[in-house]
Coordinates of C-alpha atoms in Angstrom, one line a residue:
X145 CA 51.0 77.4 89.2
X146 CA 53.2 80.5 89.1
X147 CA 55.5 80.9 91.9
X148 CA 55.3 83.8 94.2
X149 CA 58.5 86.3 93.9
X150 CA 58.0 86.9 97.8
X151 CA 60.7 85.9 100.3
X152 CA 59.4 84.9 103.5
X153 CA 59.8 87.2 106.5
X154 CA 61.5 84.1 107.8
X155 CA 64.0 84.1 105.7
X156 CA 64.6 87.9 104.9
X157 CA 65.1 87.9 109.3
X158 CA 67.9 85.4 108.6
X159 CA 69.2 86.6 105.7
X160 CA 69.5 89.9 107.2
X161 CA 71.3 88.6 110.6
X162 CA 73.9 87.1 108.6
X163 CA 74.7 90.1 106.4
X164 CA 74.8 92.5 109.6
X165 CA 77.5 89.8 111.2
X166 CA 79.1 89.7 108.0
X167 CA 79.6 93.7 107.9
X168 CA 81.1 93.4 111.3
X169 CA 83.5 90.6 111.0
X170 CA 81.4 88.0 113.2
X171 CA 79.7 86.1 110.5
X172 CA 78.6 82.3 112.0
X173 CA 76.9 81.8 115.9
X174 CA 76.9 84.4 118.1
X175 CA 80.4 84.3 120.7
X176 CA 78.2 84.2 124.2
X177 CA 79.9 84.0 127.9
X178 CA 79.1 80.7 129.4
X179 CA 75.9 80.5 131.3
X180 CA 75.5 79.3 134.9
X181 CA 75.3 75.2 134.6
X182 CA 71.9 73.5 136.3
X183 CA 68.8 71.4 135.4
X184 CA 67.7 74.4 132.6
X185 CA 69.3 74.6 129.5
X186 CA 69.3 77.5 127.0
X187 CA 65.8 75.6 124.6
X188 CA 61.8 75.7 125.1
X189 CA 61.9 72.7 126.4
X190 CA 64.0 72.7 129.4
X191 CA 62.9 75.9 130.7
X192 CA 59.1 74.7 130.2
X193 CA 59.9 73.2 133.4
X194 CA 60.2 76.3 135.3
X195 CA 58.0 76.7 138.4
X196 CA 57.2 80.3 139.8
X197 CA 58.5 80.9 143.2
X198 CA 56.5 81.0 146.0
X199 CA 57.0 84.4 147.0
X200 CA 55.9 86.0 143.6
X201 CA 52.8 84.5 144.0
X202 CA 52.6 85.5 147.7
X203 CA 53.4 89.3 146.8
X204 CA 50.8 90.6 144.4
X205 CA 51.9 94.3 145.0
X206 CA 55.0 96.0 144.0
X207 CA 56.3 99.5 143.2
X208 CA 58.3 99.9 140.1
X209 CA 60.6 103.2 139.8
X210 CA 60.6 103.8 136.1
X211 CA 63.5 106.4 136.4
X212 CA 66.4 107.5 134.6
X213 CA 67.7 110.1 132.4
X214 CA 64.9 110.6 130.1
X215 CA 62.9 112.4 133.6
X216 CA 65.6 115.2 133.5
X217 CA 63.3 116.9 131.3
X218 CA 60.4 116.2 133.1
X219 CA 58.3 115.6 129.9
X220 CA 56.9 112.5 129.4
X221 CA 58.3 108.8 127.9
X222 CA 60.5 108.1 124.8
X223 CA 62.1 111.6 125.5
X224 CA 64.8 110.5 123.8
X225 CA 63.7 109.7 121.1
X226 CA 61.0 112.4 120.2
X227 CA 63.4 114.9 120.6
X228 CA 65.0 114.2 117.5
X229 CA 61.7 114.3 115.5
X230 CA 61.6 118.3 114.3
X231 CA 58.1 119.7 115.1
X232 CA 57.3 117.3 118.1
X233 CA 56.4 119.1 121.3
X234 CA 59.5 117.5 122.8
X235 CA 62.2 118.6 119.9
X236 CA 60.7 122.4 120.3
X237 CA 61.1 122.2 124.3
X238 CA 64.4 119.9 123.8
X239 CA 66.1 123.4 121.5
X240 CA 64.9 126.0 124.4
X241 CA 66.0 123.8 127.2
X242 CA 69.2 122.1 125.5
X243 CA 69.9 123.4 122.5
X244 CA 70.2 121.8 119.0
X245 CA 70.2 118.3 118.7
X246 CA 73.2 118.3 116.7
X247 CA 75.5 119.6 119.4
X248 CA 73.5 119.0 122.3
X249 CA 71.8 115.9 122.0
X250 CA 70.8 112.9 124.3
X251 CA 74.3 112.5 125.9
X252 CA 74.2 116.1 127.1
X253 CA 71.1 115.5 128.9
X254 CA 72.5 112.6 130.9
X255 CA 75.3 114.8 131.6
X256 CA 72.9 117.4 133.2
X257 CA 70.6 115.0 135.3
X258 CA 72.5 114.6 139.0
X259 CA 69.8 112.7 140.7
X260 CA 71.0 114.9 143.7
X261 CA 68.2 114.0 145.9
X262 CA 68.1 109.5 145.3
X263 CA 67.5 108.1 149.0
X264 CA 66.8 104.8 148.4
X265 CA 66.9 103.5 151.6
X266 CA 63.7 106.4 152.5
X267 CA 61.8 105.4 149.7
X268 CA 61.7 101.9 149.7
X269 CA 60.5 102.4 153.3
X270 CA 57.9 103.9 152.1
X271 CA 57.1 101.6 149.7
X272 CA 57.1 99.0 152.0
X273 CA 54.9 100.9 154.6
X274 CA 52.4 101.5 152.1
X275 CA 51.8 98.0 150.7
X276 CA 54.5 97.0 147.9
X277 CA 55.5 93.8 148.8
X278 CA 58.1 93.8 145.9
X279 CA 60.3 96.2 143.9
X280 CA 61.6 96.9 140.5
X281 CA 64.3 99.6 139.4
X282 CA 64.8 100.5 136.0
X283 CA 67.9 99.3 135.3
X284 CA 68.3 100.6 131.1
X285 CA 65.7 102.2 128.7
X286 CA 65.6 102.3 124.8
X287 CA 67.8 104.9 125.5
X288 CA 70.7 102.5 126.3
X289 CA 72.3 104.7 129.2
X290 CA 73.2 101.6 131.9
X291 CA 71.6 102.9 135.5
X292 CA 74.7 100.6 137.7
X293 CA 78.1 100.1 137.6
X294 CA 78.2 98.3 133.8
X295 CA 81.5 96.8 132.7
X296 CA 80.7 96.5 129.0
X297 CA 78.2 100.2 129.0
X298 CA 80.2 103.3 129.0
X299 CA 77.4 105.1 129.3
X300 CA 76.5 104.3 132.8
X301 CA 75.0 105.8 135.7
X302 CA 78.8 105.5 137.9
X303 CA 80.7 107.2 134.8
X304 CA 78.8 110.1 133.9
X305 CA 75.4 111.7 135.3
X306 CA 74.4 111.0 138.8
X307 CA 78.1 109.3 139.5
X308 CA 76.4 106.9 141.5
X309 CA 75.4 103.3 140.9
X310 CA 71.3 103.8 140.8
X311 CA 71.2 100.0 141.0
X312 CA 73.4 99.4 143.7
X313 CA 71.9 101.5 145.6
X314 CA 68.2 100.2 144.9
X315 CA 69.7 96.5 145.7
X316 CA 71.2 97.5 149.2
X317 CA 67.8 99.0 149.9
X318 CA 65.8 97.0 149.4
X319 CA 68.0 94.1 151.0
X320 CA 67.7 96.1 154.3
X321 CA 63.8 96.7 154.0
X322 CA 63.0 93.2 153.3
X323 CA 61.6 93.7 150.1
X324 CA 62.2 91.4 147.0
X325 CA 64.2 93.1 144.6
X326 CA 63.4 93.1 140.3
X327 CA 65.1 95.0 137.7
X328 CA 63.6 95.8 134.6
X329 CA 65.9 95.9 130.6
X330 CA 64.6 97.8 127.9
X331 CA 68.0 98.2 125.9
X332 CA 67.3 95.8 123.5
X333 CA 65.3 98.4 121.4
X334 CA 68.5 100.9 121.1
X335 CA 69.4 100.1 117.6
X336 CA 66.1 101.1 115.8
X337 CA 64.5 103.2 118.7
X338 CA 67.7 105.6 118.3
X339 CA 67.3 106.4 114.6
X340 CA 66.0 109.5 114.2
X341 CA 69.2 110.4 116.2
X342 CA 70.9 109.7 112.5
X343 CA 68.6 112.8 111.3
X344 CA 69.0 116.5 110.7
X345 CA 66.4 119.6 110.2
X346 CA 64.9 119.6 107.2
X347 CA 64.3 123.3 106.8
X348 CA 65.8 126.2 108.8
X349 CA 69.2 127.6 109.5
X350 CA 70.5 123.9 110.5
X351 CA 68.9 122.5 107.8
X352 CA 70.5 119.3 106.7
X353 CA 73.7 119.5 109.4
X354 CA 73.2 116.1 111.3
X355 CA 71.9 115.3 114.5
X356 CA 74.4 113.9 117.3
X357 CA 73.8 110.3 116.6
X358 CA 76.3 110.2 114.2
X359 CA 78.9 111.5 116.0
X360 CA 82.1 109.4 116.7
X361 CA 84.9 109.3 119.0
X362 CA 86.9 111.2 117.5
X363 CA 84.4 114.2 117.3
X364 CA 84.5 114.5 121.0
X365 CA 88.1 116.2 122.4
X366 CA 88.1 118.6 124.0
X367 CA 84.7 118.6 125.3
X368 CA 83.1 117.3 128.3
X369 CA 82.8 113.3 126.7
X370 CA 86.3 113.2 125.2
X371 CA 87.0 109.8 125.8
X372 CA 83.9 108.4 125.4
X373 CA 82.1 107.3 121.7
X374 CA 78.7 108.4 121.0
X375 CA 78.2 105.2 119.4
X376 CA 78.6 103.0 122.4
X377 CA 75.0 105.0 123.4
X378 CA 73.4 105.7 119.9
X379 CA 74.6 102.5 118.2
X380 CA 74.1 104.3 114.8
X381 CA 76.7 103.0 112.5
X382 CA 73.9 101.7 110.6
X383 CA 71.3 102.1 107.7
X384 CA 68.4 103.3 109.4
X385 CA 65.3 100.9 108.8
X386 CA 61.9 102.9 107.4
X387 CA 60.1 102.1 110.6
X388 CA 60.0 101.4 113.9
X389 CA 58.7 97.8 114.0
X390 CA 58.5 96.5 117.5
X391 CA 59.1 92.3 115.8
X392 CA 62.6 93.2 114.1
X393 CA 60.6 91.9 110.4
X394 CA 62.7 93.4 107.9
X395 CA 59.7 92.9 105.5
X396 CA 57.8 95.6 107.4
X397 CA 60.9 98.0 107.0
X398 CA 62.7 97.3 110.5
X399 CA 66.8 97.3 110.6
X400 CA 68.0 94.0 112.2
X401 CA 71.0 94.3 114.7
X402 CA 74.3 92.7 114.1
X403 CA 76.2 90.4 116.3
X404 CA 78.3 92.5 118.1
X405 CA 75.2 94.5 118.7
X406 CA 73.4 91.5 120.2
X407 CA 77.0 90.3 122.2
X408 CA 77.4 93.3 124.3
X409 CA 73.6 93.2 125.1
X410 CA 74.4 89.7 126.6
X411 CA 77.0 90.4 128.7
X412 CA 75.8 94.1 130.2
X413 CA 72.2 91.3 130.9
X414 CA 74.6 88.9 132.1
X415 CA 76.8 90.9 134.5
X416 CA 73.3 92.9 136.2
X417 CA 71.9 89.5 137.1
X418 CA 75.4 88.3 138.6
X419 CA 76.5 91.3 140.3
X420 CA 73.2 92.7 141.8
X421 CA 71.4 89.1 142.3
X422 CA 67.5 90.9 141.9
X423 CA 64.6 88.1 142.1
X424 CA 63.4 89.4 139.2
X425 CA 64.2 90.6 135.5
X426 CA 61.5 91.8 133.5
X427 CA 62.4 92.4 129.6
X428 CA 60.1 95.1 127.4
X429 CA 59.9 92.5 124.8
X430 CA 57.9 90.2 122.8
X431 CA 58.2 86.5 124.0
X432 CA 62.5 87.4 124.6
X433 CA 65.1 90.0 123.6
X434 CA 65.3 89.5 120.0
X435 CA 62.8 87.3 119.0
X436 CA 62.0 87.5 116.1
X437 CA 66.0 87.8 115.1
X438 CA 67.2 85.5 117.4
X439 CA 66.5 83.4 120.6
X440 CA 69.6 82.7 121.4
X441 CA 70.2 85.9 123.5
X442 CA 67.0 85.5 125.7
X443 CA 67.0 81.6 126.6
X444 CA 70.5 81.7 127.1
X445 CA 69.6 84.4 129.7
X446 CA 67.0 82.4 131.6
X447 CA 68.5 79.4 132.0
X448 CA 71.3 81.6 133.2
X449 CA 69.3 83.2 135.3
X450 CA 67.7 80.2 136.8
X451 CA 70.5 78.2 137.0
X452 CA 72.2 80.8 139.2
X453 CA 69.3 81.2 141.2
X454 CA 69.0 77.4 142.1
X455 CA 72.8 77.9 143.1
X456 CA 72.3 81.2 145.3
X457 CA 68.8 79.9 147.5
X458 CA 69.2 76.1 146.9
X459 CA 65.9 76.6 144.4
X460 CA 65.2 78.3 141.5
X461 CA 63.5 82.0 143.5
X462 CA 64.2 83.8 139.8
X463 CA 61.1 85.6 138.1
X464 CA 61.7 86.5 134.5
X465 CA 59.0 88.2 132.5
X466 CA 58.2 89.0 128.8
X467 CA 55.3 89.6 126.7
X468 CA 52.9 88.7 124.1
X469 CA 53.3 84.9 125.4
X470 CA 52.1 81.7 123.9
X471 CA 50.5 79.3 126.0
X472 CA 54.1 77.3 125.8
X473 CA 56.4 80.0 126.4
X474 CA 53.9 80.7 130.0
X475 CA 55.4 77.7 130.7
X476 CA 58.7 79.3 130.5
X477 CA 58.7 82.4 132.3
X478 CA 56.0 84.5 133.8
X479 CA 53.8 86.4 131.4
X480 CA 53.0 89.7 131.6
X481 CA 50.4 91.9 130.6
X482 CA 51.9 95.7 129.8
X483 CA 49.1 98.2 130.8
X484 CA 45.8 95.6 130.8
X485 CA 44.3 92.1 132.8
X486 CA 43.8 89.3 132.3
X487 CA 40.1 88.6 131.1
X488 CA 39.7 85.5 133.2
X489 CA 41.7 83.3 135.8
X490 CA 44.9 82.1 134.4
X491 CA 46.1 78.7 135.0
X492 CA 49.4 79.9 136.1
X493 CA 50.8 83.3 137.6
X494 CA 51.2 86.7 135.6
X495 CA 51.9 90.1 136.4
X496 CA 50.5 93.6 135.0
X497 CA 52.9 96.6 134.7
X498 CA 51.0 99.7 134.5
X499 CA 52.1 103.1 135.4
X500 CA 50.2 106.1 137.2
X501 CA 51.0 108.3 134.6
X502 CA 53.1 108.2 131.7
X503 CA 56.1 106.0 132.3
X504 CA 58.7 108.8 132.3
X505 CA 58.0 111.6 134.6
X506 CA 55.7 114.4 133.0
X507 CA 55.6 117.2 135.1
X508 CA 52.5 117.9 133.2
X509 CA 50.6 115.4 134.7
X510 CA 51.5 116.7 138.1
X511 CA 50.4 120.0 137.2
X512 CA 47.0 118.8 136.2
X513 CA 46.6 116.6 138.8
X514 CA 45.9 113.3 136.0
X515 CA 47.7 110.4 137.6
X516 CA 45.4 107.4 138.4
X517 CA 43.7 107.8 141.8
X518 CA 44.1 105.7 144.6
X519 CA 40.5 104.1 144.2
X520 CA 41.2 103.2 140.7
X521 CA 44.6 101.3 141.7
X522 CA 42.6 99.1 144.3
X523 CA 39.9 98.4 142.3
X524 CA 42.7 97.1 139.4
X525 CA 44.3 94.9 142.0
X526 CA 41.0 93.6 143.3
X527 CA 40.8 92.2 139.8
X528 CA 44.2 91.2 138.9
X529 CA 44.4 89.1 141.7
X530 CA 41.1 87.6 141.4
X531 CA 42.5 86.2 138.5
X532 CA 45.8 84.9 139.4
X533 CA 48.0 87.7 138.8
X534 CA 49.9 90.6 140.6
X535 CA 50.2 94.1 140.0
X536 CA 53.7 96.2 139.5
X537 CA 52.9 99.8 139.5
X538 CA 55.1 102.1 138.6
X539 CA 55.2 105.4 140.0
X540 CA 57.9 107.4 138.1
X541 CA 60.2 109.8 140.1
X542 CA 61.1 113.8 139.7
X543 CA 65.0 114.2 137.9
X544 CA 66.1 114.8 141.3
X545 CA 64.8 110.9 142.6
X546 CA 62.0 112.2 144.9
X547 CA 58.4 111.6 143.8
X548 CA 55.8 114.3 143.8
X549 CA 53.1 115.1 146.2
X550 CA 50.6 113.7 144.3
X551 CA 52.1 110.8 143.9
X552 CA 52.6 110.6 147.7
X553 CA 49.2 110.9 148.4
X554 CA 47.9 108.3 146.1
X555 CA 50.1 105.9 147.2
X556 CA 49.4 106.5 151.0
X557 CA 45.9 105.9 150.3
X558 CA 46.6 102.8 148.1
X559 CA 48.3 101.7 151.7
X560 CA 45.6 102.7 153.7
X561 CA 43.3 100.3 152.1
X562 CA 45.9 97.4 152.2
X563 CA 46.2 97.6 156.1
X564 CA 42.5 97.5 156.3
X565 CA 42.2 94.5 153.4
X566 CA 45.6 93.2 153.2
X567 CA 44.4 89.5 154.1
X568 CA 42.1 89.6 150.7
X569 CA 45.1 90.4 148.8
X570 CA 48.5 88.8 150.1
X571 CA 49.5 85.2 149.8
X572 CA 46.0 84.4 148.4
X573 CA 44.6 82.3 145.8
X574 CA 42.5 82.6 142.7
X575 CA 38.8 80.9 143.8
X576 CA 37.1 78.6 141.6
X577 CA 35.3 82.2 139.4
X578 CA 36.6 85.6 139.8
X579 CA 34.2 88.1 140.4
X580 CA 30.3 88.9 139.5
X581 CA 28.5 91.6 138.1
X582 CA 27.9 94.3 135.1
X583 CA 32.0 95.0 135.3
X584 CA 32.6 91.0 134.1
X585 CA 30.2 91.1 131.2
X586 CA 31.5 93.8 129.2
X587 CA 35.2 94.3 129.7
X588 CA 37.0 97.1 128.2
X589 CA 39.8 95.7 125.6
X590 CA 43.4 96.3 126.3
X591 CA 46.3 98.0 124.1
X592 CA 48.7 95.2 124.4
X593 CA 45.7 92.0 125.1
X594 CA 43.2 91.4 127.5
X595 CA 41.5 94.3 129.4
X596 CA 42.0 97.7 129.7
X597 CA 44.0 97.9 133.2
X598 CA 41.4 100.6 134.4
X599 CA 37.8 100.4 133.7
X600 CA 36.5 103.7 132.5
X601 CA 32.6 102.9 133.3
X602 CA 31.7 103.2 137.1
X603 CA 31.7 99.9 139.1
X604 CA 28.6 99.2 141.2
X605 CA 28.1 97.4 144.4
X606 CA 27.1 94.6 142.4
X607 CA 30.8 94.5 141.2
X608 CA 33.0 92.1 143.3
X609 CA 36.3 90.0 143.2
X610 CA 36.7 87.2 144.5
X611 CA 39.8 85.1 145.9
X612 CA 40.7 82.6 148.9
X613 CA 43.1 81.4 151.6
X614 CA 46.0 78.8 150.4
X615 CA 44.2 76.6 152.2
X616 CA 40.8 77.2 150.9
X617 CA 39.0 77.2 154.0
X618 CA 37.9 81.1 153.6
X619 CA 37.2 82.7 150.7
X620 CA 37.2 86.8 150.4
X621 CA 34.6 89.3 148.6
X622 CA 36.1 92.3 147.5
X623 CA 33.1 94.6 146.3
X624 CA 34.2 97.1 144.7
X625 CA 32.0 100.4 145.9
X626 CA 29.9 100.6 148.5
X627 CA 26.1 100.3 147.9
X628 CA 23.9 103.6 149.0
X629 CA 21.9 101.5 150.9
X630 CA 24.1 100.1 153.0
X631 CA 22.8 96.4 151.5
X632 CA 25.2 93.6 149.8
X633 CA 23.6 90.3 148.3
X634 CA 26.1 88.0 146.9
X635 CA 24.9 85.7 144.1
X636 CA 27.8 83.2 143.8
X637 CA 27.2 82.4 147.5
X638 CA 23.5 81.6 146.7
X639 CA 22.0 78.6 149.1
X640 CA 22.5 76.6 146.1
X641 CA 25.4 77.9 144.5
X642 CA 27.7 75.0 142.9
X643 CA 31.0 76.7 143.8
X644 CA 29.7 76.7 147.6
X645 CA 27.5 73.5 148.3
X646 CA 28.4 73.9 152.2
X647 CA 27.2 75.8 154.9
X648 CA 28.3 79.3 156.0
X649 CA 29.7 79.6 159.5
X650 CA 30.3 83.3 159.6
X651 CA 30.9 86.7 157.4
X652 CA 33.1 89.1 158.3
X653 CA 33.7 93.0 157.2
X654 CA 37.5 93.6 157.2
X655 CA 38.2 96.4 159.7
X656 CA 35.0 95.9 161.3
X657 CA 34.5 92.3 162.6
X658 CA 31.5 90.0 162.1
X659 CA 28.1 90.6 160.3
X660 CA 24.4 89.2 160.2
X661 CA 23.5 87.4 157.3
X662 CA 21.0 85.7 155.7
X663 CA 21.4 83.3 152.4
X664 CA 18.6 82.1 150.3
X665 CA 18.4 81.0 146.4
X666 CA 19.2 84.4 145.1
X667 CA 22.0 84.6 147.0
X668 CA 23.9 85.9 150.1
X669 CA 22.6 89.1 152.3
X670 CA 24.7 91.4 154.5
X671 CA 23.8 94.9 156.1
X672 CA 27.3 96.6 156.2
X673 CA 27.8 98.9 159.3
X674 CA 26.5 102.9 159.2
X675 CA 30.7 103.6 159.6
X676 CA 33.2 102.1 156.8
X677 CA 36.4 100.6 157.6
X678 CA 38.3 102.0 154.3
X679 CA 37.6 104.9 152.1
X680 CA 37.7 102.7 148.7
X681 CA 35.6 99.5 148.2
X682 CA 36.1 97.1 151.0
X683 CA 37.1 93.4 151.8
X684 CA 34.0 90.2 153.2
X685 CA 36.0 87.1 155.4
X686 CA 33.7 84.4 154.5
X687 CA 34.2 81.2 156.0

């Protein structure tokens, strides 16, 4: 039998870690800070022991603000990256706005956003007033600027921009409002994500002078970042891979990062956990930072980060999330699902993040008035927590920290509906199935697994979600539009339904107060009221 020439992906990852280390003098294991000591230690099987905290499960609803520089320009995510691609929509706007990307790239739009209007304090109130129960602040992007105070990130939010530590600020916030407090890292991606940075025009009068990702030190007195290296943002000084491959596999063309890369990663992770103490840390990556190169970054991180916890609350209170989980590495951390649901009720808890609009603010979206509406938003949290999970919206802000008025109004009426059905959603538990009707036969497919996190076909009256008290003594039917004919019939509640043998002592409408009913074999029969307690679907307190 002929052997194959191949080399494994395995081994090409590994081979190419080592020869990145070797080019930077840091050849052999990677030179980490210690980690908090505790019960969880940096392997799979330790942190398989990891429980999720009480309050996660409790919460269900939280806001995300998924700002930072990239919404100075107001046009859309991976700003930062598009711009450097000649002939995308956001190079052409980036040389009337800007100028050239060789002179004025990336760095000089941080230097232009001011975040002059960032109240966190006001909008966290708000938040809070209309439902979120938790928060999360963006805390880095791909584009590796550091939104806090970072002792190993130059490029921070304290140093240069706003002058003010974004993260700080969100922390003390949401201390004083009562809210729990998350953080969410996307840095990891810098190295590859920044490449086109290394780039120049093709064709035209700047044709082949190179973009700004190139730049050094040195390159910079005299102007406004003299003192500062390019390269501590761009991280650059590297052969650019031939794509963008989200699992670091060399095989499929990716660049791998090298050590010192991968060190300062650590310790700018590190230091945000230990100085701003959020509940919860949610990394845009497969499984952990790095996997796929190495796993030594991320499980050093959580056992880190649960190891402090345990010290800080007496218990481990620390939520980490990744994606693209195993049923093992659930275990682990708390899985999330980036823009879908779940298709079913998961054994343990997970979170969606899902976004209103496109991640970064788009003042295009605004202007066309295509953000999610409020009635879609319940209906997607009806479901996600029917099946175990909770939803973390994001709601991007302006460049100036204030949100728009659309944005206002959708969440005010996302609010109005949790004051009226609030007891169907908080601190509740999946019930034994989790919903009936046309909308759980045919579910739409998701981007990144599961469902799509908004149906696109209508939902009926015949559409409903079902979940129930802690204690199980009351479950609660969420049906998700109201029937023309003012007539609900529940078939899971059927006289001789399995999942309710027992009898039914009384039905309520959420908002309204108690209902006549009648329950045969085909299931249970309300008339709802000629006035409706909420605009948007509406909550049953079945006991």
């Amino acid at each position: 039998m002929k052997r194959s020439s191949k080399i494994p992906a395995a081994l090409l990852l590994a081979l190419s870690l080592a020869a990145a280390r070797a080019q930077t003098g840091t050849a052999g294991a990677l030179k980490l800070p210690p980690i908090a000591s505790g019960p969880f230690k940096p392997d799979w099987n330790s942190l398989t022991n990891y429980q999720t905290p009480e309050w996660f499960r409790d919460a269900k609803f939280g806001i995300w603000a998924h700002w930072g520089p990239q919404c100075e320009p107001e046009h859309g995510d991976w700003y930062a990256r598009s711009m450097y691609i000649r002939g995308s929509a956001d190079y052409k706007s980036h040389l009337a706005e800007y100028g050239h990307p060789s002179t004025n790239g990336f760095k000089d739009v941080i230097h232009v956003w001011k975040a002059e209007h960032f109240d966190p304090d006001k909008l966290l109130a708000f938040y809070k007033e209309n439902g979120a129960k938790y928060f999360m602040a963006l805390a880095n992007h791909h584009d590796n600027f550091d939104n806090f105070d970072s002792k190993f990130q130059p490029w921070n939010s304290v140093a240069i921009g706003p002058h003010k530590d974004l993260i700080g600020g969100w922390a003390r916030a949401a201390h004083k409002s009562g809210l729990r407090f998350a953080v969410s890292v996307h840095c990891s991606r810098a190295w590859s994500w920044y490449e086109p940075a290394q780039g120049a025009d093709s064709e035209g009068p700047l044709a082949g002078v190179p973009y700004d990702g190139k730049l050094t030190k040195a390159d910079g007195k005299g102007l406004w970042w003299d003192g500062l290296d390019p390269q501590d943002l761009y991280a650059q000084n590297h052969v650019p891979g031939k794509t963008l491959n989200w699992d670091w596999d060399p095989a499929k063309g990716s660049s791998v990062p090298d050590a010192a890369y991968l060190e300062k990663y650590f310790k700018r992770v590190q230091q945000l956990w230990d100085d701003y103490h959020p509940d919860q840390i949610y990394f845009d990556d497969s499984v952990l930072p790095f996997h796929g190169v190495t796993d030594e970054i991320g499980l050093n991180l959580a056992a880190h980060f649960y190891n402090s916890s345990i010290r800080l609350h007496g218990r481990n209170e620390a939520v980490m999330n990744n994606k693209m989980l195993n049923e093992m590495q659930r275990q682990a951390m708390v899985y999330d699902i980036e823009r879908g649901k779940a298709e079913g009720i998961l054994p343990r808890p997970w979170q969606t993040d899902t976004c209103i609009g496109s991640w970064h603010y788009d003042q295009a979206i605004f202007k066309n008035h295509r953000y999610k509406s409020a009635a879609s938003v319940i209906r997607m949290l009806a479901d996600i927590v029917s099946k175990n999970g909770n939803l973390m919206l994001s709601v991007p802000l302006q460049r100036d920290g204030t949100p728009d008025a659309d944005e206002i109004e959708i969440l005010k009426g996302i609010g109005a509906w949790l004051k009226v059905n609030g007891d169907a959603i908080y601190s509740t538990r999946p019930w034994k199935i989790f919903g009936e009707g046309p909308s759980t036969i045919s579910p739409e497919k998701g981007h990144f697994g599961g469902q799509s996190d908004v149906q696109k076909a209508p939902f009926t009256a015949e559409d409903i979600r079902f979940t129930q008290s802690k204690n199980g003594r009351m479950i609660y039917a969420i049906v998700l539009e109201f029937p023309a004919d003012g007539k609900v019939t529940i078939k899971s509640l059927a006289s001789d339904a399995p999942n309710w043998p027992g009898k039914i002592r009384s039905v309520r409408l959420l908002g309204a107060g108690k209902l006549e009913y009648t329950r045969d074999e085909s299931g249970l029969h309300l008339t709802l009221p000629a006035q409706r307690p909420c605009a948007t679907a509406f909550a049953l307190k079945i006991q």
